[in-house]
XYZ file of C-alpha atoms in Angstrom:
694
model
C 3.962 -16.542 -4.845
C 6.716 -15.403 -2.646
C 7.760 -14.298 -6.096
C 6.649 -10.687 -5.932
C 5.179 -11.265 -9.329
C 3.079 -14.306 -8.565
C 1.861 -13.414 -5.124
C -1.512 -14.754 -4.092
C -3.265 -11.536 -4.878
C -6.780 -11.203 -6.120
C -7.243 -8.938 -9.053
C -10.594 -8.002 -10.507
C -11.338 -6.975 -14.031
C -14.194 -5.405 -16.005
C -16.113 -8.128 -17.811
C -16.109 -8.265 -21.579
C -19.875 -8.537 -21.428
C -20.564 -6.305 -18.457
C -23.205 -7.362 -15.978
C -24.626 -5.039 -13.315
C -22.590 -5.249 -10.118
C -24.348 -6.244 -6.943
C -24.532 -3.473 -4.381
C -23.908 -5.567 -1.286
C -22.393 -8.856 -0.251
C -24.781 -11.801 -0.027
C -26.175 -12.215 3.443
C -24.746 -15.081 5.450
C -27.177 -17.692 6.741
C -26.685 -16.804 10.408
C -30.154 -16.325 11.823
C -28.985 -17.564 15.214
C -26.238 -14.946 15.424
C -26.627 -11.916 17.646
C -24.039 -9.980 15.610
C -23.847 -9.486 11.832
C -21.305 -11.634 10.040
C -18.200 -10.053 8.552
C -18.605 -9.598 4.781
C -16.407 -8.589 1.900
C -17.992 -5.142 1.854
C -16.772 -4.726 5.442
C -13.323 -5.758 4.239
C -13.288 -3.348 1.306
C -14.369 -0.432 3.513
C -11.997 -1.202 6.384
C -9.235 1.263 7.258
C -5.680 0.135 6.531
C -2.910 0.935 9.006
C 0.716 0.866 7.896
C 4.208 2.335 8.230
C 4.602 3.115 11.976
C 7.528 5.426 12.830
C 8.663 6.240 16.377
C 9.786 9.776 17.282
C 13.428 10.261 18.371
C 12.367 10.880 21.978
C 10.420 7.590 21.993
C 7.179 9.257 23.068
C 5.048 9.123 19.909
C 4.426 7.013 16.859
C 3.271 8.368 13.499
C 1.513 5.963 11.166
C -0.538 5.965 7.981
C -4.240 5.110 7.808
C -5.821 4.612 4.410
C -9.587 4.902 4.188
C -11.602 3.848 1.135
C -13.701 6.372 -0.751
C -15.836 3.929 -2.697
C -17.752 6.681 -4.502
C -14.539 8.320 -5.719
C -13.029 4.864 -6.370
C -9.809 5.564 -4.510
C -8.038 5.345 -1.200
C -7.604 8.415 1.030
C -4.562 8.413 3.315
C -3.940 10.332 6.520
C -0.973 10.567 8.874
C -1.931 9.900 12.481
C 0.068 10.443 15.680
C -0.416 8.538 18.920
C 1.339 8.542 22.291
C 3.126 5.252 22.882
C 1.569 5.146 26.334
C -1.766 4.696 24.581
C -3.154 7.651 26.513
C -5.422 10.060 24.677
C -6.978 9.674 21.256
C -4.923 9.390 18.065
C -4.667 12.736 16.301
C -4.804 13.290 12.551
C -2.001 15.574 11.404
C -3.220 18.626 9.518
C -0.542 18.157 6.862
C -2.637 15.230 5.638
C -5.031 17.703 4.018
C -2.434 18.561 1.390
C -1.462 14.953 0.833
C 1.244 13.347 2.958
C 2.857 9.925 2.997
C 6.130 8.164 3.848
C 6.588 10.010 7.160
C 10.091 9.735 8.640
C 11.440 11.332 11.810
C 14.735 13.185 11.606
C 17.251 13.230 14.426
C 16.466 16.952 14.651
C 12.974 16.074 15.908
C 11.232 17.210 12.721
C 8.825 14.958 10.848
C 9.679 14.609 7.159
C 7.243 13.313 4.556
C 6.476 13.114 0.840
C 3.778 15.321 -0.639
C 2.624 16.435 -4.082
C 1.230 19.745 -2.817
C 3.772 21.723 -4.855
C 2.755 19.988 -8.082
C 5.284 17.168 -7.874
C 6.277 14.665 -5.209
C 8.861 16.339 -2.944
C 10.203 15.995 0.598
C 8.589 18.296 3.170
C 8.851 18.606 6.937
C 6.800 19.734 9.933
C 7.091 19.803 13.715
C 5.286 17.356 16.002
C 2.088 19.409 15.859
C 1.790 18.710 12.138
C 0.134 22.072 11.597
C 2.400 23.603 8.946
C 4.627 22.220 6.202
C 7.974 23.446 4.909
C 9.362 22.260 1.589
C 12.776 20.570 1.825
C 13.522 19.445 -1.737
C 12.689 21.336 -4.911
C 13.751 18.914 -7.614
C 12.472 19.007 -11.206
C 11.334 15.362 -11.022
C 9.195 13.374 -8.567
C 10.888 11.935 -5.494
C 9.815 8.282 -5.345
C 11.775 7.321 -2.199
C 14.098 9.105 0.214
C 16.193 8.746 3.351
C 17.643 11.241 5.836
C 21.286 11.381 6.876
C 21.978 10.551 10.546
C 22.211 14.255 11.471
C 19.253 15.212 9.204
C 21.437 17.677 7.295
C 21.090 15.817 3.998
C 18.480 13.890 2.047
C 19.149 11.152 -0.469
C 16.276 10.985 -2.952
C 15.474 8.500 -5.696
C 14.348 9.973 -9.023
C 13.447 8.313 -12.321
C 16.008 9.716 -14.776
C 17.472 8.930 -18.180
C 20.764 7.248 -17.210
C 22.651 8.428 -20.302
C 22.098 12.059 -19.307
C 24.701 14.012 -17.368
C 22.342 16.126 -15.284
C 18.716 16.595 -14.270
C 18.093 19.263 -16.892
C 18.853 16.721 -19.611
C 16.433 14.193 -18.087
C 13.671 16.795 -17.890
C 14.257 17.789 -21.509
C 14.263 14.153 -22.656
C 10.973 13.537 -20.884
C 9.418 16.650 -22.413
C 10.539 15.615 -25.887
C 9.130 12.104 -25.430
C 5.753 13.464 -24.307
C 5.574 15.821 -27.304
C 6.502 13.210 -29.877
C 3.602 12.489 -32.250
C 4.709 9.012 -33.303
C 3.954 6.257 -30.815
C 6.379 3.476 -31.697
C 8.711 2.379 -28.893
C 12.115 0.969 -29.817
C 13.985 -1.485 -27.569
C 17.387 -3.104 -27.860
C 17.361 -5.094 -24.617
C 14.808 -6.874 -22.439
C 12.586 -5.810 -19.580
C 10.540 -4.240 -22.346
C 7.791 -4.322 -19.763
C 7.793 -5.148 -16.056
C 4.866 -5.972 -13.743
C 2.363 -3.505 -15.279
C 4.526 -0.877 -16.999
C 6.248 -0.640 -20.374
C 9.855 0.516 -20.187
C 10.281 4.217 -20.953
C 14.076 4.404 -20.819
C 14.317 5.787 -17.270
C 15.951 4.228 -14.210
C 15.712 4.989 -10.489
C 18.871 6.819 -9.395
C 19.996 8.498 -6.178
C 20.625 12.200 -5.634
C 21.872 13.853 -2.441
C 20.620 17.339 -1.520
C 21.250 19.545 1.474
C 18.226 19.752 3.755
C 18.620 23.526 4.092
C 18.245 23.982 0.343
C 21.795 25.123 -0.273
C 23.909 23.844 -3.152
C 22.959 21.692 -6.110
C 21.796 18.077 -6.004
C 24.584 15.534 -6.482
C 23.870 12.508 -8.675
C 25.726 9.941 -6.560
C 24.834 6.889 -8.690
C 25.681 8.554 -12.003
C 27.125 5.984 -14.393
C 25.386 3.016 -12.783
C 23.291 0.897 -15.151
C 20.374 -0.189 -12.991
C 17.611 0.832 -10.594
C 17.852 1.759 -6.947
C 15.475 1.154 -5.400
C 14.526 -1.804 -7.570
C 11.367 -1.919 -9.640
C 8.515 -2.431 -9.102
C 8.327 -2.654 -5.282
C 11.674 -1.423 -3.938
C 11.861 1.257 -1.248
C 14.365 3.116 0.938
C 15.213 -0.154 2.687
C 17.517 -0.763 -0.292
C 19.768 2.249 0.392
C 21.156 4.065 3.421
C 23.667 6.713 4.499
C 26.834 5.594 6.201
C 26.882 6.474 9.932
C 29.108 9.477 9.204
C 26.766 10.650 6.444
C 29.653 10.772 3.979
C 28.559 8.039 1.529
C 25.584 5.934 0.454
C 25.340 2.144 0.493
C 22.735 0.864 -1.967
C 21.457 -2.462 -3.287
C 21.053 -2.806 -7.036
C 21.408 -5.167 -9.965
C 23.414 -4.234 -13.041
C 20.925 -4.207 -15.909
C 22.864 -4.861 -19.105
C 21.399 -7.607 -21.280
C 20.937 -10.156 -18.457
C 18.637 -8.289 -16.057
C 15.447 -10.304 -16.770
C 17.099 -13.615 -15.817
C 19.451 -12.429 -13.068
C 18.904 -12.120 -9.306
C 22.432 -10.793 -8.749
C 21.749 -7.740 -6.600
C 24.882 -6.419 -4.913
C 25.632 -3.818 -2.255
C 27.542 -0.821 -3.577
C 29.149 2.047 -1.666
C 29.424 5.420 -3.349
C 32.841 7.048 -3.388
C 31.791 9.844 -1.068
C 28.976 12.189 -2.053
C 30.645 13.557 -5.154
C 29.111 11.385 -7.856
C 32.552 10.006 -8.704
C 31.807 6.299 -8.810
C 31.061 3.458 -6.414
C 32.542 0.221 -5.091
C 30.916 -3.229 -5.136
C 30.952 -4.573 -1.553
C 29.486 -8.022 -2.306
C 30.950 -8.904 -5.691
C 31.794 -12.388 -4.418
C 28.124 -13.389 -4.165
C 26.287 -13.846 -7.461
C 22.918 -14.167 -5.688
C 20.803 -11.480 -3.984
C 22.251 -9.031 -1.398
C 20.040 -6.296 0.060
C 18.755 -4.443 3.132
C 21.936 -2.734 4.423
C 21.739 -1.654 8.098
C 24.705 -0.222 10.020
C 25.296 -1.075 13.670
C 25.007 1.792 16.185
C 28.792 2.107 16.447
C 29.148 2.087 12.655
C 31.663 -0.754 12.651
C 29.413 -3.480 11.242
C 27.111 -3.613 8.249
C 24.284 -6.159 8.498
C 22.438 -7.246 5.388
C 20.361 -10.094 3.993
C 21.767 -12.417 1.367
C 20.676 -15.394 -0.706
C 23.123 -18.088 -1.739
C 21.753 -19.468 -5.028
C 21.853 -17.271 -8.151
C 18.604 -17.157 -10.102
C 16.389 -18.296 -7.215
C 14.276 -15.512 -5.728
C 12.746 -17.701 -2.992
C 16.035 -18.822 -1.494
C 16.551 -18.434 2.252
C 17.507 -14.905 3.332
C 20.663 -15.377 5.389
C 21.851 -12.681 7.811
C 25.387 -11.514 7.070
C 27.585 -9.215 9.177
C 30.416 -7.388 7.418
C 33.244 -5.632 9.234
C 33.295 -2.151 7.692
C 37.050 -1.693 8.163
C 38.284 -5.058 6.880
C 35.456 -6.370 4.726
C 35.449 -9.654 6.666
C 31.997 -11.200 6.906
C 30.183 -13.969 8.715
C 26.684 -15.413 8.774
C 24.658 -15.076 11.980
C 22.278 -17.841 13.124
C 23.410 -19.984 10.206
C 21.497 -23.009 11.519
C 18.209 -21.117 11.957
C 16.035 -22.496 9.159
C 13.959 -19.372 8.617
C 14.193 -16.554 6.096
C 14.762 -13.037 7.474
C 12.377 -10.432 6.048
C 13.849 -7.382 7.828
C 16.684 -6.410 10.185
C 17.052 -3.845 12.990
C 19.887 -3.365 15.477
C 19.413 -2.957 19.211
C 20.745 0.278 20.711
C 23.761 -1.510 22.211
C 24.584 -3.382 18.995
C 24.424 -6.793 20.649
C 21.126 -7.947 19.148
C 19.427 -8.012 15.769
C 15.639 -7.940 15.638
C 14.273 -9.934 12.724
C 10.824 -10.549 11.256
C 10.344 -13.981 9.674
C 7.614 -16.438 8.707
C 7.241 -19.345 11.104
C 4.762 -22.235 10.660
C 1.815 -20.117 9.578
C 2.711 -17.085 11.727
C 4.994 -14.119 11.007
C 6.887 -13.313 14.198
C 9.446 -10.901 15.574
C 12.631 -12.634 16.756
C 15.749 -11.486 18.586
C 19.125 -12.852 17.490
C 22.211 -12.606 19.673
C 24.930 -11.270 17.384
C 27.703 -13.044 19.299
C 26.326 -16.580 19.532
C 23.412 -16.609 17.077
C 20.789 -17.581 19.676
C 17.274 -16.979 18.333
C 14.338 -16.118 20.628
C 10.741 -15.444 19.464
C 9.276 -12.222 20.835
C 5.739 -12.189 19.439
C 3.149 -14.955 19.371
C 0.397 -15.873 16.912
C -0.381 -13.426 14.136
C 1.386 -11.602 11.342
C 3.878 -8.845 12.194
C 4.145 -6.479 9.218
C 6.294 -3.664 10.660
C 8.455 -3.079 13.739
C 10.070 0.005 15.298
C 12.307 0.057 18.357
C 11.459 2.309 21.314
C 13.686 3.170 24.294
C 11.938 0.457 26.342
C 10.944 -2.079 23.704
C 9.003 -2.216 20.470
C 5.981 -0.868 18.668
C 4.777 -3.204 15.940
C 1.939 -3.545 13.474
C 0.232 -6.932 13.658
C -2.774 -8.479 11.979
C -4.404 -11.902 12.003
C -7.132 -13.855 10.265
C -9.750 -11.980 12.285
C -8.228 -8.508 12.550
C -6.674 -5.963 10.198
C -3.405 -4.405 11.261
C -3.230 -2.536 14.597
C -0.312 -1.153 16.598
C 0.951 -2.900 19.718
C 3.582 -1.912 22.268
C 5.800 -4.400 24.080
C 8.706 -3.844 26.438
C 11.954 -5.805 26.358
C 10.659 -7.928 29.252
C 9.996 -11.271 27.597
C 6.891 -12.432 29.430
C 4.966 -9.184 29.233
C 1.982 -9.310 26.864
C 1.794 -6.734 24.050
C -0.547 -3.798 24.638
C -2.752 -2.551 21.788
C -2.653 1.231 21.320
C -4.774 1.754 18.182
C -8.240 0.762 17.026
C -8.621 1.919 13.438
C -11.645 -0.296 12.716
C -13.915 -0.169 15.785
C -16.934 -1.145 13.687
C -15.427 -4.603 13.160
C -15.689 -5.254 16.899
C -19.391 -5.918 16.329
C -18.825 -8.304 13.421
C -18.833 -12.054 13.781
C -15.889 -14.006 12.359
C -15.480 -17.690 11.666
C -13.393 -19.679 14.119
C -10.059 -20.740 12.616
C -7.939 -23.758 13.489
C -4.576 -24.897 12.198
C -4.160 -28.617 11.585
C -1.463 -30.905 10.221
C -1.306 -34.160 8.262
C 1.149 -36.370 6.393
C 1.616 -35.027 2.894
C 4.060 -35.717 0.106
C 6.957 -37.934 1.145
C 5.110 -38.566 4.458
C 6.297 -35.140 5.641
C 4.216 -32.948 7.948
C 2.111 -30.366 6.118
C -0.049 -27.703 7.776
C -3.385 -26.243 6.820
C -6.218 -24.103 8.163
C -9.912 -24.779 8.515
C -12.306 -21.908 9.221
C -15.854 -22.451 10.384
C -18.599 -20.339 8.846
C -19.620 -17.303 10.874
C -22.688 -18.317 12.864
C -21.637 -21.959 12.821
C -24.296 -24.347 14.085
C -23.217 -27.682 15.548
C -24.386 -30.624 13.466
C -24.788 -28.741 10.192
C -22.749 -29.334 7.078
C -21.509 -26.346 5.113
C -20.366 -25.796 1.542
C -16.620 -25.238 1.263
C -14.340 -22.666 -0.351
C -11.032 -24.475 -0.940
C -8.491 -21.639 -1.286
C -5.101 -22.233 -2.947
C -2.365 -19.662 -2.380
C -0.047 -18.223 -4.999
C 3.679 -17.746 -5.074
C 4.046 -20.662 -5.124
C 6.559 -19.757 -2.423
C 4.002 -18.112 -0.135
C 1.663 -18.996 2.704
C -1.967 -18.516 3.635
C -1.339 -18.485 7.436
C -2.681 -16.409 10.272
C -2.806 -13.037 8.543
C -5.245 -10.484 7.169
C -5.772 -9.837 3.470
C -7.676 -7.173 1.553
C -7.901 -9.472 -1.440
C -8.103 -13.204 -0.707
C -9.609 -12.846 2.748
C -10.830 -16.246 4.007
C -13.067 -14.645 6.644
C -15.129 -12.997 3.897
C -16.024 -16.506 2.701
C -16.814 -17.594 6.252
C -19.056 -14.549 6.619
C -20.990 -15.590 3.526
C -21.781 -18.982 5.022
C -18.910 -21.040 3.627
C -16.415 -23.158 5.490
C -12.851 -22.541 4.326
C -9.952 -24.964 3.861
C -6.420 -23.743 3.048
C -3.327 -25.932 2.675
C 0.276 -24.732 2.959
C 1.540 -27.303 0.463
C 5.196 -28.090 -0.262
C 6.684 -24.885 -1.624
C 5.143 -22.734 1.105
C 7.331 -20.455 3.198
C 7.900 -20.503 6.960
C 8.444 -24.253 7.274
C 12.142 -24.461 6.463
C 14.028 -23.984 3.209
C 13.896 -27.637 2.158
C 10.097 -27.482 2.349
C 10.113 -24.353 0.173
C 12.566 -25.876 -2.304
C 10.433 -28.982 -2.799
C 8.111 -27.344 -5.336
C 10.739 -26.214 -7.834
C 10.433 -28.343 -11.003
C 7.514 -30.114 -9.275
C 4.583 -27.752 -9.698
C 2.051 -30.427 -10.539
C 2.861 -33.488 -8.415
C 4.017 -32.725 -4.851
C 1.697 -29.748 -4.210
C -1.265 -31.576 -5.742
C -0.590 -34.563 -3.494
C -0.558 -32.236 -0.480
C -3.800 -30.601 -1.565
C -5.484 -33.973 -2.070
C -4.267 -35.410 1.226
C -4.998 -32.173 3.090
C -8.532 -32.031 1.698
C -9.111 -35.657 2.714
C -7.644 -35.079 6.186
C -9.777 -31.988 6.729
C -12.978 -33.825 5.764
C -12.132 -36.701 8.060
C -11.375 -34.387 10.987
C -14.102 -31.748 10.581
C -17.585 -33.210 10.164
C -19.132 -29.844 9.241
C -17.333 -29.810 5.867
C -19.608 -30.819 3.005
C -17.016 -32.490 0.817
C -19.501 -33.048 -1.992
C -20.306 -29.349 -2.186
C -17.039 -27.466 -2.624
C -15.390 -25.010 -4.982
C -11.610 -24.542 -5.448
C -10.274 -21.020 -5.947
C -6.795 -19.646 -6.602
C -4.743 -16.828 -8.136
C -1.356 -16.752 -9.846
C 0.243 -20.108 -8.972
C -3.101 -20.853 -7.331
C -4.698 -20.134 -10.717
C -2.201 -22.474 -12.352
C -3.252 -25.143 -9.868
C -6.911 -24.544 -10.716
C -6.104 -25.298 -14.369
C -4.054 -28.312 -13.287
C -6.877 -29.590 -11.064
C -9.294 -29.176 -13.981
C -7.335 -31.794 -15.926
C -5.835 -33.974 -13.177
C -8.429 -33.967 -10.333
C -11.495 -33.211 -12.365
C -14.182 -34.975 -10.302
C -13.584 -33.345 -6.925
C -15.141 -29.861 -7.074
C -18.456 -28.481 -8.275
C -16.844 -25.283 -9.534
C -13.494 -23.551 -9.972
C -12.293 -19.936 -9.841
C -9.061 -19.044 -11.658
C -7.555 -15.574 -11.303
C -4.501 -14.715 -13.447
C -3.517 -18.361 -13.642
C -0.957 -20.061 -15.898
C -2.543 -22.039 -18.747
C 0.480 -22.838 -20.930
C 3.778 -23.153 -19.049
C 5.800 -23.168 -22.259
C 4.137 -19.953 -23.395
C 4.920 -18.399 -20.020
C 8.596 -19.100 -20.579
C 8.559 -16.778 -23.587
C 6.057 -14.101 -22.498
C 6.547 -13.372 -18.794
C 9.010 -10.614 -17.826
C 11.028 -11.919 -14.843
C 12.597 -14.864 -16.622
C 14.692 -15.925 -13.635
C 11.482 -17.238 -12.104
C 10.375 -19.542 -14.917
C 13.928 -20.654 -15.630
C 14.482 -21.700 -12.013
C 11.062 -23.251 -11.496
C 11.087 -25.247 -14.742
C 14.777 -26.163 -14.814
C 16.200 -23.933 -17.550
C 15.018 -22.195 -20.688
C 12.220 -23.695 -22.815
C 14.730 -24.793 -25.470
C 17.251 -26.199 -23.003
C 14.709 -28.206 -21.010
C 11.448 -28.537 -22.961
C 10.455 -31.523 -20.823
C 10.574 -29.318 -17.716
C 7.992 -27.020 -19.276
C 5.718 -29.772 -20.556
C 5.797 -32.183 -17.599
C 3.201 -30.261 -15.582
C 1.658 -28.128 -18.307
C -2.124 -27.670 -17.904
C -2.584 -27.149 -21.659
C -1.758 -30.826 -22.215
C -4.798 -32.012 -20.230
C -7.590 -29.807 -21.545
C -9.258 -32.918 -22.962
C -10.060 -33.920 -19.346
C -11.656 -30.596 -18.360
C -15.323 -30.659 -17.385
C -15.798 -28.527 -14.228
C -17.456 -25.069 -14.487
C -14.824 -22.341 -14.172
C -14.849 -18.590 -13.578
C -11.797 -17.009 -15.248
C -10.513 -13.565 -14.205
C -7.678 -11.678 -15.879
C -5.973 -8.316 -15.448
C -5.087 -6.887 -18.836
C -2.104 -5.013 -17.363
C -0.722 -8.194 -15.815
C 2.634 -8.640 -17.503
C 3.662 -11.388 -15.087
C 0.976 -13.772 -16.361
C -0.075 -12.083 -19.602
C -3.640 -11.802 -20.833
C -3.213 -14.552 -23.431
C -3.047 -17.075 -20.573
C -6.507 -16.131 -19.310
C -7.984 -15.854 -22.788
C -6.613 -19.289 -23.678
C -8.183 -20.774 -20.550
C -11.558 -19.290 -21.453
C -11.242 -20.369 -25.078
C -10.549 -23.965 -24.016
C -13.567 -23.967 -21.694
C -15.926 -22.466 -24.241
C -14.704 -24.645 -27.081
C -15.306 -27.742 -24.955
C -18.779 -26.540 -24.023
C -18.006 -26.200 -20.310
C -19.955 -23.671 -18.288
C -17.614 -20.704 -17.896
C -17.420 -16.968 -17.517
C -14.578 -14.535 -18.249
C -13.996 -11.259 -16.417
C -11.310 -8.950 -17.775
C -10.203 -5.784 -16.018
C -8.417 -3.538 -18.557
C -6.978 -1.258 -15.857
C -5.672 -3.801 -13.319
C -2.420 -5.725 -13.082
C -1.699 -9.005 -11.247
C -3.793 -7.591 -8.408
C -7.119 -5.792 -8.231
C -6.490 -2.449 -6.567
C -9.301 -0.058 -7.473
C -12.139 -0.230 -4.884
C -14.968 -0.517 -7.412
C -13.118 -3.209 -9.350
C -12.496 -5.117 -6.145
C -16.181 -4.861 -5.292
C -17.106 -6.221 -8.710
C -14.542 -9.019 -8.311
C -16.112 -10.130 -5.048
C -19.642 -9.763 -6.379
C -18.839 -12.030 -9.305
C -16.853 -14.606 -7.325
C -19.501 -14.962 -4.623
C -22.238 -15.054 -7.245
C -20.368 -17.969 -8.872
C -20.038 -19.807 -5.564
C -23.665 -19.243 -4.637
C -24.791 -20.430 -8.063
C -22.973 -23.750 -7.747
C -22.888 -24.459 -4.000
C -25.962 -22.896 -2.432
C -29.452 -24.434 -2.812
C -31.291 -22.691 -5.623
C -34.949 -21.717 -5.248
């Protein structure tokens, strides 16, 4: 889902009755191919580039590369530095040896980063050589996020503290007492008892300001606030910032209280200086989500992203400009029917650079602050990060056939981007399936888009078994992007054609298209899937429509259960990862209640019909298709009982089925060995039902 909780992520879990994992991916039937086909083992071992940061002089970019140590069952990250000219080889910074992440350049030219080399996560710094490290913060708790003041004289750091304490010493003592306690019972008097994959321990993320030279004591600038900044579980320093003068902090947060699990009312707050003496709500007039504060270069305007509808996390992100002096605000590009994912100002303050989904792509756009004119800057692909340079941009971009790499582009509009990294050269010799976007008339005769991917080593005239992938969210998209979980090219490399439909509810096609799925989980999207599957078979003769398997996670897993009862004759097999089985049960057991209450039209007692109208549990009597069920036992978004109930229904009805449970994974599968087992089992299931058996 676009819902952070129900994203289309593939988790993998240890089976209750463990079977030996396969060592390698099944070979693709590509005897005619000169190059080996891309496989899921290639995907799992690929390097992962992220977090590019441009030096103040605009000459270098530092970025993170995560390699996979399959034997140790973990990722290994390194900080790399590369000239923006692309000249010379990228250089690994020596500070990586002691552990280094979240690298940020200061205006003083130093490179700051987080490291646990002192025994806890603290802010450190180095020069551009990256040879030596100097500790900047020495706090008694881990720094989980940080930001530098404009002159690099101060650091604001987020720490997990007990909010009822008055100082850090109290929080440390409380944590020590909790760890030493011999009884194990946890007592709660308000909700968010657990969130994503963690049980509440009484702490909240709060902000502390320290001097970068080590002088003075840390100041708890959010003391007295009841809530987290950054937000849990995925918030970062994009949710807080120094004012241009460095004399206050603006942060995005939601007041917890008793309503936190069903509220999306994040506001922007400004601290009253750096004294810890309170804060002011800047966006109290909007009861929906406000976040991502970014000051203009002259400090006169605060740009941020805002939703309009309370309780709806997939609403359109509007771009709002607030006059710092008067508080007056206006929306920019109000008629642009896209949702802004990030904001950056141009050096002259006349332009905002915005990343947004757009008809299967994720592009960088420029927006004229004065007149709201929107111009696309990048083409096909998925832009995941952007940094401004003196002459243009450096951005990370991936696609269906390439993991993320860094590209440089000048402000000149017609100039093509220039690639400056190659973190996975071994993939240059791999063969990928050819992808094509297509469209058809879906629900309400509206245009719906999808993708078809040919198998690697495609031979004209042959028919191929099909993996029909269904994305999660449901407010998400399968589009032209790379994934380390549900990667369609890994199916193409194993000899399968792939069909993916961006059904109503998907993002990047306008807000009305996204809105169409709310309270309609089982009818409009299913109609799109059925019509898209029919259109793909009619258009692409190589699809073997009688030899297909449908696969999905999260909302996609819900749809697998829904298909099992409402479209039961179409597929030879099904794969359901962390999917919803009983919608009514979800309304009482999931943690982010705003999601279920928006999507199903209220609480289960206020609108029981909304929970039962498209409830898969009501159609189990129609189930007959073999199904592989996968569940993460630490998935608190779609709790384990949902997966167990699915498996129980299958087994009790005598339907061929298998259950895989991973005790140590959440809504996603993150550990390398677990991910390998997930892919081994999924591809074994597909091969068993779709490939000719000897």
